[in-house]
Every structure is written in C-alpha cells, then in structure tokens.
Short mmCIF file of C-alpha atoms and ligand atoms in Angstrom, two decimals:
data_model
loop_
_atom_site.label_atom_id
_atom_site.label_comp_id
_atom_site.label_asym_id
_atom_site.label_seq_id
_atom_site.Cartn_x
_atom_site.Cartn_y
_atom_site.Cartn_z
CA MET A 922 -11.66 -11.86 8.56
CA ARG A 923 -9.98 -9.14 6.55
CA ARG A 924 -9.85 -10.10 2.87
CA PRO A 925 -6.31 -10.15 1.44
CA LEU A 926 -5.48 -7.09 -0.64
CA ILE A 927 -2.78 -7.11 -3.32
CA VAL A 928 -1.84 -3.74 -4.82
CA GLY A 929 0.36 -3.41 -7.90
CA ASN A 930 2.26 -0.13 -7.93
CA TRP A 931 3.58 0.17 -11.47
CA LYS A 932 5.48 3.37 -10.61
CA MET A 933 6.85 5.17 -13.71
CA ASN A 934 6.80 2.08 -15.92
CA THR A 935 4.91 0.62 -18.91
CA SER A 936 3.98 1.86 -22.36
CA LEU A 937 0.27 2.02 -23.16
CA ALA A 938 0.63 -1.30 -25.00
CA ASP A 939 2.40 -2.94 -22.00
CA ALA A 940 -0.17 -1.52 -19.59
CA THR A 941 -3.08 -2.82 -21.67
CA VAL A 942 -1.63 -6.34 -21.97
CA LEU A 943 -0.80 -6.46 -18.25
CA ALA A 944 -4.21 -5.23 -17.10
CA THR A 945 -6.00 -7.55 -19.56
CA SER A 946 -4.11 -10.61 -18.27
CA ILE A 947 -4.90 -9.72 -14.66
CA ARG A 948 -8.55 -8.99 -15.45
CA ASN A 949 -8.88 -12.38 -17.13
CA ALA A 950 -7.37 -14.18 -14.14
CA ALA A 951 -9.14 -12.19 -11.42
CA GLU A 952 -12.29 -14.26 -11.15
CA ASP A 953 -10.33 -17.25 -9.84
CA LEU A 954 -8.27 -15.21 -7.40
CA ASP A 955 -9.67 -14.92 -3.89
CA VAL A 956 -8.15 -11.51 -3.16
CA GLU A 957 -8.96 -7.88 -3.80
CA ILE A 958 -6.64 -6.55 -6.51
CA VAL A 959 -5.76 -2.90 -7.09
CA LEU A 960 -3.76 -1.84 -10.15
CA CYS A 961 -1.99 1.51 -9.88
CA PRO A 962 -0.69 2.48 -13.35
CA PRO A 963 0.80 5.86 -14.28
CA PHE A 964 -1.90 8.60 -14.36
CA VAL A 965 -2.06 8.74 -18.18
CA TRP A 966 -3.06 5.07 -18.42
CA LEU A 967 -5.92 5.29 -15.92
CA ILE A 968 -8.60 6.12 -18.48
CA PRO A 969 -7.59 3.52 -21.10
CA LEU A 970 -7.30 0.92 -18.34
CA ALA A 971 -10.71 1.85 -16.95
CA GLU A 972 -12.00 0.66 -20.34
CA VAL A 973 -9.98 -2.55 -20.09
CA LEU A 974 -11.51 -3.18 -16.65
CA ASP A 975 -15.03 -2.36 -17.76
CA ASN A 976 -17.09 -5.48 -16.86
CA ALA A 977 -14.12 -6.91 -14.95
CA PRO A 978 -14.85 -9.08 -11.89
CA PRO A 979 -15.61 -6.89 -8.83
CA ASN A 980 -12.38 -7.89 -7.06
CA VAL A 981 -10.16 -5.91 -9.46
CA CYS A 982 -10.06 -2.13 -9.67
CA LEU A 983 -7.80 0.86 -10.28
CA GLY A 984 -5.81 3.04 -7.92
CA ALA A 985 -3.79 6.20 -8.49
CA GLN A 986 -0.17 6.49 -7.39
CA ASN A 987 -0.56 9.98 -5.93
CA MET A 988 -2.67 13.14 -6.08
CA HIS A 989 -2.75 16.73 -4.84
CA PHE A 990 -5.19 17.71 -2.10
CA ALA A 991 -6.68 20.72 -3.91
CA ASP A 992 -9.78 20.36 -6.09
CA LYS A 993 -8.36 22.60 -8.82
CA GLY A 994 -6.08 25.58 -9.38
CA PRO A 995 -2.78 26.86 -10.70
CA LEU A 996 -0.72 23.77 -9.80
CA THR A 997 1.13 22.79 -12.96
CA GLY A 998 1.56 19.07 -13.37
CA GLU A 999 -0.72 18.06 -10.51
CA ILE A 1000 -3.80 15.83 -10.47
CA SER A 1001 -6.76 16.53 -8.19
CA PRO A 1002 -9.08 14.21 -6.28
CA LEU A 1003 -11.99 15.43 -8.43
CA MET A 1004 -10.17 14.19 -11.53
CA LEU A 1005 -9.60 10.75 -10.02
CA LYS A 1006 -13.05 10.32 -8.57
CA GLY A 1007 -15.04 7.79 -10.59
CA ILE A 1008 -11.91 6.41 -12.31
CA ALA A 1009 -9.78 5.21 -9.39
CA LYS A 1010 -11.14 3.62 -6.22
CA TYR A 1011 -7.87 3.85 -4.26
CA VAL A 1012 -5.00 6.33 -4.08
CA ILE A 1013 -1.48 5.67 -2.77
CA LEU A 1014 -0.38 8.49 -0.45
CA GLY A 1015 2.93 9.19 1.27
CA HIS A 1016 4.97 6.67 -0.67
CA SER A 1017 8.61 6.91 0.41
CA GLU A 1018 9.62 7.80 -3.16
CA ARG A 1019 7.34 10.87 -2.90
CA ARG A 1020 8.65 11.71 0.57
CA ILE A 1021 12.29 11.36 -0.57
CA HIS A 1022 12.37 12.70 -4.14
CA PHE A 1023 9.58 15.29 -3.87
CA SER A 1024 10.07 16.33 -0.24
CA GLU A 1025 6.50 15.53 0.75
CA SER A 1026 5.97 16.35 4.42
CA ASP A 1027 3.71 14.60 6.93
CA GLU A 1028 1.46 17.70 6.93
CA PHE A 1029 1.11 17.69 3.14
CA ILE A 1030 0.30 13.97 3.21
CA ASN A 1031 -2.29 14.56 5.94
CA ASP A 1032 -3.99 17.19 3.73
CA LYS A 1033 -4.14 14.59 0.96
CA MET A 1034 -5.63 12.01 3.34
CA HIS A 1035 -8.52 14.38 4.09
CA ALA A 1036 -8.99 15.23 0.42
CA ALA A 1037 -9.07 11.54 -0.54
CA LEU A 1038 -11.57 10.61 2.18
CA ASN A 1039 -13.78 13.60 1.41
CA ASN A 1040 -13.92 12.47 -2.21
CA ASN A 1041 -14.60 8.79 -1.50
CA LEU A 1042 -11.15 7.67 -2.59
CA ILE A 1043 -9.61 5.03 -0.32
CA PRO A 1044 -6.14 6.12 0.80
CA ILE A 1045 -3.34 3.58 0.91
CA ILE A 1046 -1.11 5.43 3.33
CA CYS A 1047 2.54 4.35 3.19
CA VAL A 1048 4.84 4.48 6.20
CA GLY A 1049 8.32 3.06 6.67
CA GLU A 1050 11.63 3.53 8.41
CA HIS A 1051 14.72 4.54 6.45
CA LYS A 1052 17.38 2.66 8.27
CA LYS A 1053 17.56 -1.04 8.46
CA MET A 1054 17.53 -2.12 12.09
CA PRO A 1055 20.68 -3.89 13.24
CA LEU A 1056 20.48 -7.55 12.35
CA ASP A 1057 20.37 -8.81 15.92
CA LYS A 1058 17.36 -6.61 16.66
CA ARG A 1059 15.67 -7.72 13.45
CA GLU A 1060 16.25 -11.30 14.38
CA ARG A 1061 14.68 -10.68 17.75
CA GLY A 1062 11.71 -9.72 15.63
CA ARG A 1063 10.30 -6.98 17.87
CA PRO A 1064 11.48 -3.43 17.37
CA THR A 1065 10.95 -1.33 20.49
CA LYS A 1066 8.58 1.62 20.50
CA THR A 1067 11.49 4.04 20.74
CA GLU A 1068 13.06 2.53 17.63
CA LEU A 1069 9.81 2.93 15.75
CA ARG A 1070 8.56 6.20 17.12
CA SER A 1071 10.95 8.38 15.13
CA ASP A 1072 9.67 7.07 11.82
CA VAL A 1073 6.89 4.59 11.31
CA LEU A 1074 4.50 5.27 14.18
CA ASN A 1075 4.99 9.01 13.90
CA GLN A 1076 4.27 8.96 10.19
CA LEU A 1077 1.05 7.07 10.84
CA SER A 1078 -0.09 9.32 13.70
CA LYS A 1079 0.51 12.42 11.58
CA ALA A 1080 -1.29 10.94 8.58
CA LEU A 1081 -4.31 10.18 10.78
CA ASP A 1082 -4.47 13.63 12.33
CA GLY A 1083 -8.09 14.84 12.18
CA VAL A 1084 -9.34 11.64 10.50
CA SER A 1085 -12.64 10.55 12.07
CA ARG A 1086 -13.55 7.08 13.35
CA ASN A 1087 -15.92 6.52 10.44
CA GLN A 1088 -13.29 7.49 7.93
CA ALA A 1089 -10.52 5.52 9.64
CA GLU A 1090 -11.99 2.09 9.05
CA LYS A 1091 -11.85 2.60 5.27
CA ILE A 1092 -8.17 3.35 5.00
CA VAL A 1093 -5.41 0.93 4.08
CA ILE A 1094 -2.01 1.25 5.72
CA SER A 1095 1.06 -0.01 3.91
CA TYR A 1096 4.20 -0.70 5.88
CA GLU A 1097 7.11 -0.27 3.48
CA PRO A 1098 10.55 -0.22 5.06
CA VAL A 1099 12.50 2.09 2.77
CA TRP A 1100 15.59 -0.13 2.92
CA ALA A 1101 13.62 -3.09 1.58
CA ILE A 1102 12.22 -1.40 -1.55
CA SER A 1103 13.51 -2.31 -5.04
CA LYS A 1104 16.04 -4.80 -3.79
CA GLY A 1105 15.23 -7.43 -6.41
CA THR A 1106 12.31 -9.72 -6.55
CA VAL A 1107 13.60 -13.19 -7.27
CA GLN A 1108 14.44 -15.26 -4.20
CA SER A 1109 15.10 -11.98 -2.48
CA ARG A 1110 16.42 -12.01 1.05
CA ASN A 1111 16.47 -8.24 1.03
CA SER A 1112 12.81 -7.84 1.86
CA ALA A 1113 12.07 -7.62 5.56
CA ASP A 1114 11.42 -11.02 7.05
CA GLY A 1115 7.85 -11.96 7.84
CA ALA A 1116 8.16 -12.00 11.63
CA TYR A 1117 9.78 -8.58 11.66
CA ALA A 1118 7.17 -7.03 9.34
CA ASN A 1119 4.43 -8.64 11.42
CA ALA A 1120 5.83 -7.12 14.63
CA VAL A 1121 5.93 -3.62 13.13
CA ILE A 1122 2.42 -4.01 11.71
CA GLU A 1123 1.20 -5.14 15.13
CA ARG A 1124 2.52 -1.83 16.52
CA LEU A 1125 0.80 0.09 13.74
CA ARG A 1126 -2.48 -1.66 14.55
CA GLN A 1127 -2.04 -0.76 18.23
CA THR A 1128 -1.62 2.89 17.19
CA VAL A 1129 -4.94 2.69 15.31
CA ALA A 1130 -6.57 0.95 18.30
CA ARG A 1131 -5.41 3.62 20.75
CA LYS A 1132 -6.90 6.33 18.57
CA TYR A 1133 -10.11 4.67 17.35
CA GLY A 1134 -10.69 1.57 19.47
CA GLU A 1135 -9.96 -2.11 18.97
CA ASP A 1136 -12.98 -2.78 16.71
CA ILE A 1137 -11.82 -0.24 14.11
CA ALA A 1138 -8.22 -1.44 14.40
CA GLN A 1139 -9.34 -4.99 13.64
CA ARG A 1140 -11.13 -3.81 10.50
CA VAL A 1141 -8.31 -1.68 9.04
CA ARG A 1142 -6.23 -3.51 6.46
CA ILE A 1143 -2.48 -3.22 6.92
CA ILE A 1144 -0.29 -4.57 4.15
CA TYR A 1145 3.47 -5.01 3.61
CA GLY A 1146 5.58 -3.68 0.72
CA GLY A 1147 9.23 -4.04 -0.21
CA SER A 1148 10.64 -6.55 -2.74
CA VAL A 1149 7.63 -8.83 -2.54
CA SER A 1150 7.71 -11.56 -5.20
CA ALA A 1151 5.96 -14.85 -5.89
CA SER A 1152 8.78 -16.54 -4.00
CA THR A 1153 8.52 -14.35 -0.88
CA ILE A 1154 4.77 -13.61 -0.56
CA ASN A 1155 4.14 -16.65 1.64
CA GLU A 1156 6.54 -15.34 4.23
CA PHE A 1157 4.24 -12.35 4.75
CA ILE A 1158 0.74 -13.47 3.95
CA TYR A 1159 0.56 -16.15 6.65
CA GLN A 1160 1.51 -13.67 9.36
CA PRO A 1161 -1.58 -12.89 11.47
CA GLU A 1162 -1.28 -9.08 11.24
CA ILE A 1163 -0.43 -8.80 7.53
CA ASP A 1164 -3.41 -8.40 5.21
CA GLY A 1165 -1.70 -8.31 1.84
CA ALA A 1166 1.06 -6.65 -0.13
CA LEU A 1167 1.98 -3.52 -2.04
CA VAL A 1168 4.04 -4.88 -4.91
CA GLY A 1169 6.36 -2.80 -7.10
CA GLY A 1170 8.70 -4.54 -9.57
CA ALA A 1171 6.95 -7.90 -9.48
CA SER A 1172 3.61 -6.30 -10.39
CA LEU A 1173 4.95 -5.51 -13.87
CA GLN A 1174 4.97 -9.15 -14.94
CA ALA A 1175 1.49 -10.62 -15.32
CA LYS A 1176 2.47 -14.21 -14.49
CA GLU A 1177 4.45 -13.23 -11.40
CA PHE A 1178 1.74 -10.87 -10.11
CA ILE A 1179 -1.07 -13.37 -10.68
CA ASN A 1180 1.03 -15.99 -8.88
CA ILE A 1181 1.38 -13.59 -5.91
CA CYS A 1182 -2.40 -13.05 -5.90
CA ARG A 1183 -3.07 -16.79 -6.14
CA GLN A 1184 -0.84 -17.57 -3.16
CA ALA A 1185 -2.31 -14.70 -1.12
CA GLY A 1186 -5.83 -15.93 -1.93
CA GLY A 1187 -4.97 -19.37 -0.67
CA ARG A 1188 -4.42 -17.94 2.80
CA GLU A 1189 -8.04 -18.13 3.87
P1 13P B 1969 9.36 -3.23 -4.96
O1 13P B 1969 8.35 -4.34 -4.80
O2 13P B 1969 9.88 -3.07 -6.35
O3 13P B 1969 10.44 -3.34 -3.92
O4 13P B 1969 8.59 -1.87 -4.64
C1 13P B 1969 7.89 -1.76 -3.46
C2 13P B 1969 7.12 -0.52 -3.48
O5 13P B 1969 7.67 0.55 -3.34
C3 13P B 1969 5.69 -0.62 -3.75
O6 13P B 1969 5.05 0.59 -3.54
#
C-alpha cells in the first residue's frame, strides 16, 4: 500500500516568524499523523526551518518549490540542486504557476527532473489541464484520452523523457487541474470532484505503466492538488488511485493542515 503523502506548498507566503510557528506546530503534531508530510516554504526559510525540524519525527521533511537544473553558474536569482541537497528531500517541478508566469517549457522541466534525480532530490512533478472540461463530461467522470492528451498526459510523458525505471519509482506525480487552483478552501465546490480526479490519475498511472511496467506504476505516488481543504480532503483520499494531496492555501493554517493530514492518515 502506498503511504498517503500530504505536501504543503506555501508559495510566496509567510514571514520568518509565521513560517517558524507553522512548521513548529506541524512538527509537534506529526508523530500522531499516519502520513508522510512535506513542507515547501519559500527558499529563504529552508535553512531556519531545517533547524525547526531537527529531531522531528521521520514522517515530516522539507521540500523546495522549484530549482534550476544547473549545478552553478551565471544565473541570477536561481537556486541549484547542489544548494538544496541535504536541506530539502523533495522538490516541486513544473508547477502550473511556473509554467504560466515564468514560461517554463516541458523541455526545461525535463532537464530539472534529471538534475533532481541525479542529486537524490525527489521530484514532485506537476501536471494539469488549463480548461475545465464541460460539466457533462466531468459528471461522466472519465475524460477521454484525446481530451487529456493535449495537456496532462503529454506533460507527464515529456517530464519522464529519459528517466530510467530505477529513477521512475521514486518520483511523485501531482495532478493539479489549473482551473481548480486557488479557488477557495472552505467548503469549496471549485476543486475537481473526487471521481473525476481519480479517473485522470488512473490515466496518468497507465502512462507510467506503459513506459515502466505495472509494478513500477503501482509504486509511484500520484497525488491531487487544487483547493484541497479539511472539508474536501475526504473526497479525494478515499479514491483508490489518489495517494495524497498537494495543498496550497490551506497549508498556511496549522490547524487546517494538520486536520487534512489527520483525515488522510485515517484512510489506511
Ligand atoms: P490551492 O490549494 O491554494 O488551490 O493551491 C494548490 C496548489 O497550487 C498547490 O501546489
């Protein structure tokens, strides 16, 4: 059984004081939470938070929100895998906000995948379609391959280009429909519904299976992201293909995030 994974993507939020309080609360609760927890603060808080998480239970660790693929060089404002190594265990790659606002291409993201894997960082590769499917199709719950090929499956195939079988089983895939991101977290009906997300994730797992075989596909964790809150997590976590969540807004409130982790841990 794949252990549930809950990732908090803090995006460009928190002061150092906020970040410290948030990480401390989560660290203190982690022992009782039967999930793996990854906190992804802004780059500048990684080192102070590594201290906060020193001696933390083994199910909580740090991730970075992004990185460049190069080890070093004249790349003003960038962070390299060598700098993250030893501080972060995971790195989010290909988030739609990077693809949209910073024009990151599939090729660029693939270069980062290789750099992460070569430096023992676990990539959380994000894929997601831009346009909400028509409601009737969503309600049918099963997008066709043609509907998906243009975006989600293509993004995954390109991200996996050149990734070996051994490397593939380590990666985490996050399905984040762009239209479902940042649409409010309380009682939100704007997140994708569980059956729909499960159907897309099933297709993503089939893509992994075709490339690497069913055994690897069954080991790869595929999570859902997009307006997940404590009131919507159950819709996703009980779906057979969904192994956890990538949480944005709701990961900034300790109580809400711990509640999400507690519910996800109760799945097993
Ligand atoms: P929200 O949970 O705020 O919709 O953000 C989702 C996301 O983009 C996580 O990476």
